PDB file of C-alpha atoms in Angstrom:
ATOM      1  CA  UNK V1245      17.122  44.627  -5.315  1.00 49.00           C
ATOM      2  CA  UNK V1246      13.534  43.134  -5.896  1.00 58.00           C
ATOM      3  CA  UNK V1247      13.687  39.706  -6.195  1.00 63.00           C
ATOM      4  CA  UNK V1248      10.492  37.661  -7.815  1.00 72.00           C
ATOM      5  CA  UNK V1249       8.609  35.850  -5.505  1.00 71.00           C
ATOM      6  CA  UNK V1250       7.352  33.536  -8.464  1.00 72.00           C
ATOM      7  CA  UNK V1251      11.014  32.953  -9.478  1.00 69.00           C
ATOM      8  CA  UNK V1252      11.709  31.799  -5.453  1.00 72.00           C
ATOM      9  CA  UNK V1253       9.162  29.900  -5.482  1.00 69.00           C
ATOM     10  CA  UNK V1254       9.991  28.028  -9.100  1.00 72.00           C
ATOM     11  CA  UNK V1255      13.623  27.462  -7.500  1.00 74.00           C
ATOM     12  CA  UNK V1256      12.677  25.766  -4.240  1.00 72.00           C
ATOM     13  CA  UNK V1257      10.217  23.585  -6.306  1.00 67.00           C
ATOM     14  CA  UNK V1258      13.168  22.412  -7.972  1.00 70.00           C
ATOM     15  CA  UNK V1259      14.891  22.014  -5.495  1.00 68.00           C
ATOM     16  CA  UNK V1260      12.765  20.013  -4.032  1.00 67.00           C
ATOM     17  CA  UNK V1261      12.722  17.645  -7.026  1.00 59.00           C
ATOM     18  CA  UNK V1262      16.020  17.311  -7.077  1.00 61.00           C
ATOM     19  CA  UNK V1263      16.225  15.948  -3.836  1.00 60.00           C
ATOM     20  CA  UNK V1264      13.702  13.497  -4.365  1.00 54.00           C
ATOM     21  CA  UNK V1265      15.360  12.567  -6.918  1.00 56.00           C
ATOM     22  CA  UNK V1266      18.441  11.997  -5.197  1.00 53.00           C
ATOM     23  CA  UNK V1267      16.010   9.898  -2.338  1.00 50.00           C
ATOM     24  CA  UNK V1268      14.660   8.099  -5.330  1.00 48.00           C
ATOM     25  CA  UNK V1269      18.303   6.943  -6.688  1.00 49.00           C
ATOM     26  CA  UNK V1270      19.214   5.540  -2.849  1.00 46.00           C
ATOM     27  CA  UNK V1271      16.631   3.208  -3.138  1.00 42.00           C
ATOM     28  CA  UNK V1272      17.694  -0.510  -4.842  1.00 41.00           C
ATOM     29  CA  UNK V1273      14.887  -0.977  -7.024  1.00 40.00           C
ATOM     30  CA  UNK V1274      11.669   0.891  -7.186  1.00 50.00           C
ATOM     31  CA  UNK V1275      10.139  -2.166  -8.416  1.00 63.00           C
ATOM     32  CA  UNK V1276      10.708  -4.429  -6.122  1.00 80.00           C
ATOM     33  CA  UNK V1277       9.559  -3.573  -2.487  1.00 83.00           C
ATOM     34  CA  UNK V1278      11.356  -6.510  -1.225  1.00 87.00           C
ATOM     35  CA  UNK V1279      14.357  -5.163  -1.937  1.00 84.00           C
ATOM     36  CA  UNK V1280      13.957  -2.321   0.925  1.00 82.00           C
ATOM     37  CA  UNK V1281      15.734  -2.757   4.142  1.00 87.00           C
ATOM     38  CA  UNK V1282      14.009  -4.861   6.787  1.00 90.00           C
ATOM     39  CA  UNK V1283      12.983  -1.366   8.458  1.00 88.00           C
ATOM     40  CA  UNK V1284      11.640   0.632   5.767  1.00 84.00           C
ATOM     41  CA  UNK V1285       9.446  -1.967   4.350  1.00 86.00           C
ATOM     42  CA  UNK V1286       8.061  -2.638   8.122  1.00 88.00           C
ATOM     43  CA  UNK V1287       6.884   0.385   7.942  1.00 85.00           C
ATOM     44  CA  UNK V1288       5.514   0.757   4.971  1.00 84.00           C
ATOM     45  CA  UNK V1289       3.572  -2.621   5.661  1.00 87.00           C
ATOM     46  CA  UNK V1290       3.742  -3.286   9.059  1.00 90.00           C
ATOM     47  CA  UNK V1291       4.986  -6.741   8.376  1.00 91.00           C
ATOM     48  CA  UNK V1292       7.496  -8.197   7.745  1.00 94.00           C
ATOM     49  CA  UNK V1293       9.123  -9.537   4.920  1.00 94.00           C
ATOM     50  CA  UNK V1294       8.173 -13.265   5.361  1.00 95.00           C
ATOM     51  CA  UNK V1295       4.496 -12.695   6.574  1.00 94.00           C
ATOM     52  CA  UNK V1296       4.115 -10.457   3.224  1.00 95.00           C
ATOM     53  CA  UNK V1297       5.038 -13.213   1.372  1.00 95.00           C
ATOM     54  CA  UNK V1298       2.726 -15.697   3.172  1.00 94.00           C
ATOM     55  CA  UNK V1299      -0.261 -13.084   2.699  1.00 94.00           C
ATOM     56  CA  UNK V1300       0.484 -13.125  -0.896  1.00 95.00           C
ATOM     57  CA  UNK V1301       0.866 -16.204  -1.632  1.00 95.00           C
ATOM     58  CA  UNK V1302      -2.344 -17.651  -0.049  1.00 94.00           C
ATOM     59  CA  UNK V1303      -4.101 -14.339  -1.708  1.00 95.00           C
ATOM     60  CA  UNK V1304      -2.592 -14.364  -5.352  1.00 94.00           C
ATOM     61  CA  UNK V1305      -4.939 -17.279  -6.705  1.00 94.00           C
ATOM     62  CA  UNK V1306      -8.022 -15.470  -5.582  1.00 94.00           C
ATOM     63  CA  UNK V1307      -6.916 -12.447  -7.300  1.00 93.00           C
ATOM     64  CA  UNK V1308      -7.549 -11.484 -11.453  1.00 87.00           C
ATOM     65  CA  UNK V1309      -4.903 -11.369 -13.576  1.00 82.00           C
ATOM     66  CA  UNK V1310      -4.872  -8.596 -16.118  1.00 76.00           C
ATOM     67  CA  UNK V1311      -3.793  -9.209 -19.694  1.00 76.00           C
ATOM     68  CA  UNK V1312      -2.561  -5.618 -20.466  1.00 73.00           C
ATOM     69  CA  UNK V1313       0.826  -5.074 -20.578  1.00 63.00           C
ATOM     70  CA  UNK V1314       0.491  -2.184 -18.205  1.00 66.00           C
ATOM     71  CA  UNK V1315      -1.610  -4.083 -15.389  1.00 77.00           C
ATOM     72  CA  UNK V1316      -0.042  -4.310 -11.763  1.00 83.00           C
ATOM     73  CA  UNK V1317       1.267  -7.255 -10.798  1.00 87.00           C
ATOM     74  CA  UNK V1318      -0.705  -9.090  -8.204  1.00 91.00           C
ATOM     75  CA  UNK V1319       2.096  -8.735  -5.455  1.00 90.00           C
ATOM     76  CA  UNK V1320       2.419  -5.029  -6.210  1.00 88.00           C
ATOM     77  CA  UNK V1321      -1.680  -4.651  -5.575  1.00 90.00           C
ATOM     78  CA  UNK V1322      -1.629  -6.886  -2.239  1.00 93.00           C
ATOM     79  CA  UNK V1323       1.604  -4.559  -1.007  1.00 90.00           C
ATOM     80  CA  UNK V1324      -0.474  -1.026  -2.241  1.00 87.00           C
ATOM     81  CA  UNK V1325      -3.784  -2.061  -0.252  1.00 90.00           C
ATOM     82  CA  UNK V1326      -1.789  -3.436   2.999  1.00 91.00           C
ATOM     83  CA  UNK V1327       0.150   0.228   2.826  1.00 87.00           C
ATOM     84  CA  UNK V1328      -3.179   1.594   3.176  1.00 86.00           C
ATOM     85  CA  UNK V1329      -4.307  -0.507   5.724  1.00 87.00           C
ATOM     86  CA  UNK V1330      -1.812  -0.433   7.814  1.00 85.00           C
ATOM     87  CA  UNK V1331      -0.719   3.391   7.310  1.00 81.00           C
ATOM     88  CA  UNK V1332      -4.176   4.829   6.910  1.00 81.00           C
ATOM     89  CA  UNK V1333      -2.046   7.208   4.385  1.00 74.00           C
ATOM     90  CA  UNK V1334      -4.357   8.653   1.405  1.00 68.00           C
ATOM     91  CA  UNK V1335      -4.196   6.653  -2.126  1.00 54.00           C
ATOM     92  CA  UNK V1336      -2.276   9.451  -3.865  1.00 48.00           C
ATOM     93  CA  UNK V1337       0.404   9.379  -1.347  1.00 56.00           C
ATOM     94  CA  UNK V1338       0.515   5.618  -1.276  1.00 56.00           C
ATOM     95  CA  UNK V1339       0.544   5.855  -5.195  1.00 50.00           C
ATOM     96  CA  UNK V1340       3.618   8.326  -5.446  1.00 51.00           C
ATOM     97  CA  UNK V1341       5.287   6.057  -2.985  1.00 58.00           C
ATOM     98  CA  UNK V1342       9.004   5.013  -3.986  1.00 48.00           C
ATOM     99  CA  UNK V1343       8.050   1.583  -4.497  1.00 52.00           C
ATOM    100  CA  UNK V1344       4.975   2.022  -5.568  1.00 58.00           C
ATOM    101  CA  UNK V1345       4.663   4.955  -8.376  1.00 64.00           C
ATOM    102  CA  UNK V1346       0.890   4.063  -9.346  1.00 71.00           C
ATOM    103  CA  UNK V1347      -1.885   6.622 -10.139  1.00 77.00           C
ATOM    104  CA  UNK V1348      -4.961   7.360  -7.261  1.00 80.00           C
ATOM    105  CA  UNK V1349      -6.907   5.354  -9.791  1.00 85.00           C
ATOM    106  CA  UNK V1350      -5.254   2.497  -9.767  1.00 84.00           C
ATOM    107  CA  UNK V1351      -4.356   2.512  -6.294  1.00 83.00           C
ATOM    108  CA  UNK V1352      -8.845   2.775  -5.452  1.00 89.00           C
ATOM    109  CA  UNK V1353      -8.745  -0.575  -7.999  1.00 90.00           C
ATOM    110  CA  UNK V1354      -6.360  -2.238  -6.073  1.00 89.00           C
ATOM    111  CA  UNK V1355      -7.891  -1.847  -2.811  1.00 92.00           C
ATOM    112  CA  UNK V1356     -11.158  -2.257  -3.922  1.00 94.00           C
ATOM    113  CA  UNK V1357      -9.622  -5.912  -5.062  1.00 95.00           C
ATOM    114  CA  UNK V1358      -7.438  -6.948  -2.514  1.00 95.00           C
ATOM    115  CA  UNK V1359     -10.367  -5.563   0.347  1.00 94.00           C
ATOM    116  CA  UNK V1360     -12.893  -7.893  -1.307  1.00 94.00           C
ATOM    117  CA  UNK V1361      -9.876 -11.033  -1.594  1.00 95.00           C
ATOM    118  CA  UNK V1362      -9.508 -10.662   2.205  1.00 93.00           C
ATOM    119  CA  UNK V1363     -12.571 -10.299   3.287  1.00 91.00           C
ATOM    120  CA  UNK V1364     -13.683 -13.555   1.684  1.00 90.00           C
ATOM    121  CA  UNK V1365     -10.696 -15.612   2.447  1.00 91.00           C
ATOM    122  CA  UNK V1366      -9.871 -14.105   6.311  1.00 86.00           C
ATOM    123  CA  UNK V1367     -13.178 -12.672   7.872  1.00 84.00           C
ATOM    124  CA  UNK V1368     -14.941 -15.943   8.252  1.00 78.00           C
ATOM    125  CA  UNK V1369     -11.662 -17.573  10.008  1.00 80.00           C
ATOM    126  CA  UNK V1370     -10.596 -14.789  11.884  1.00 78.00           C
ATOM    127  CA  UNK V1371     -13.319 -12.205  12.597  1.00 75.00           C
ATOM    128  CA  UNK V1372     -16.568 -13.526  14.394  1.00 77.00           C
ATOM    129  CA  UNK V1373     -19.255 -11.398  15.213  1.00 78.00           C
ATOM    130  CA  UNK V1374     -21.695 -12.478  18.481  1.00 82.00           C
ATOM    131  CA  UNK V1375     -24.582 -14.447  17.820  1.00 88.00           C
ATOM    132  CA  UNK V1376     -27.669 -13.538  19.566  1.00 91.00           C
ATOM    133  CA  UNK V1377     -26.952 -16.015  22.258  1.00 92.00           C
ATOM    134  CA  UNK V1378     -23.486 -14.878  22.759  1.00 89.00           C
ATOM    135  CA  UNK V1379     -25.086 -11.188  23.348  1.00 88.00           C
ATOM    136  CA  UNK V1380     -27.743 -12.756  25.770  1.00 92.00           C
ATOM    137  CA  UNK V1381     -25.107 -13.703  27.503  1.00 90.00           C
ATOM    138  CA  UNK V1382     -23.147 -10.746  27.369  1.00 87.00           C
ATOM    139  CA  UNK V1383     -26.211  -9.009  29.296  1.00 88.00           C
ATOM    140  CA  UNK V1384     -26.553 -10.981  31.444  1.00 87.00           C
ATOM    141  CA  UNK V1385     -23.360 -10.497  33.489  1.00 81.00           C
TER     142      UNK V1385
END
């Protein structure tokens, strides 16, 4: 009996989606990442719940707020660009994510945002470069 490799292939695809779909339906709400166990969302973020919530709430006023219906919340952009900071994972990945389920496009937007937020409002009180005197120094010893 020949079997169709095209037809194999077809049924493991669907097999496949079935059993993400089964992942999918373990989950407690897609939409809300805080709703993950204490484990999964540490590694999704490398956080923890209560520092995520501190990081957006001194973020979220610095952040635009889109009129469309369709826009991402603001939380939902600061948790997308901290997955791929602290994952390194590629945007599509990070945008099929359970939690997540947002196109490559919007995930580049939301980085692009949330990278520029941070920057402003943590590199100047937590990142210091050397000033020429501190690299004098530096040679010296």
């Amino acid at each position: 009996m020949i079997i169709n490799a095209e037809l194999i292939d077809e049924i493991e695809d669907l097999v496949e989606l079935h059993n993400l779909n089964i992942e999918r339906q373990m989950l407690p709400d897609n939409s809300n990442p805080f709703d993950l166990p204490n484990a999964f969302f540490k590694k999704l973020f490398r956080f923890e719940k209560e520092i995520m919530l501190q990081i957006i709430t001194i973020m979220s006023p610095f952040m635009r707020n889109s009129r469309y219906s369709n826009a991402i919340p603001i939380h939902m952009k600061i948790l997308t660009a901290i997955s791929l900071f602290a994952t390194g994972s590629y945007q599509t990945s990070i945008g099929q994510d359970f939690n997540l389920g947002l196109s490559q496009a919007m995930v580049s937007r939301a980085i692009k945002e949330v990278f520029n937020v941070s920057n402003q409002l943590f590199s100047n009180r937590y990142i210091r470069f050397p000033t020429n005197f501190d690299l004098n120094n530096i040679k010296r010893r």
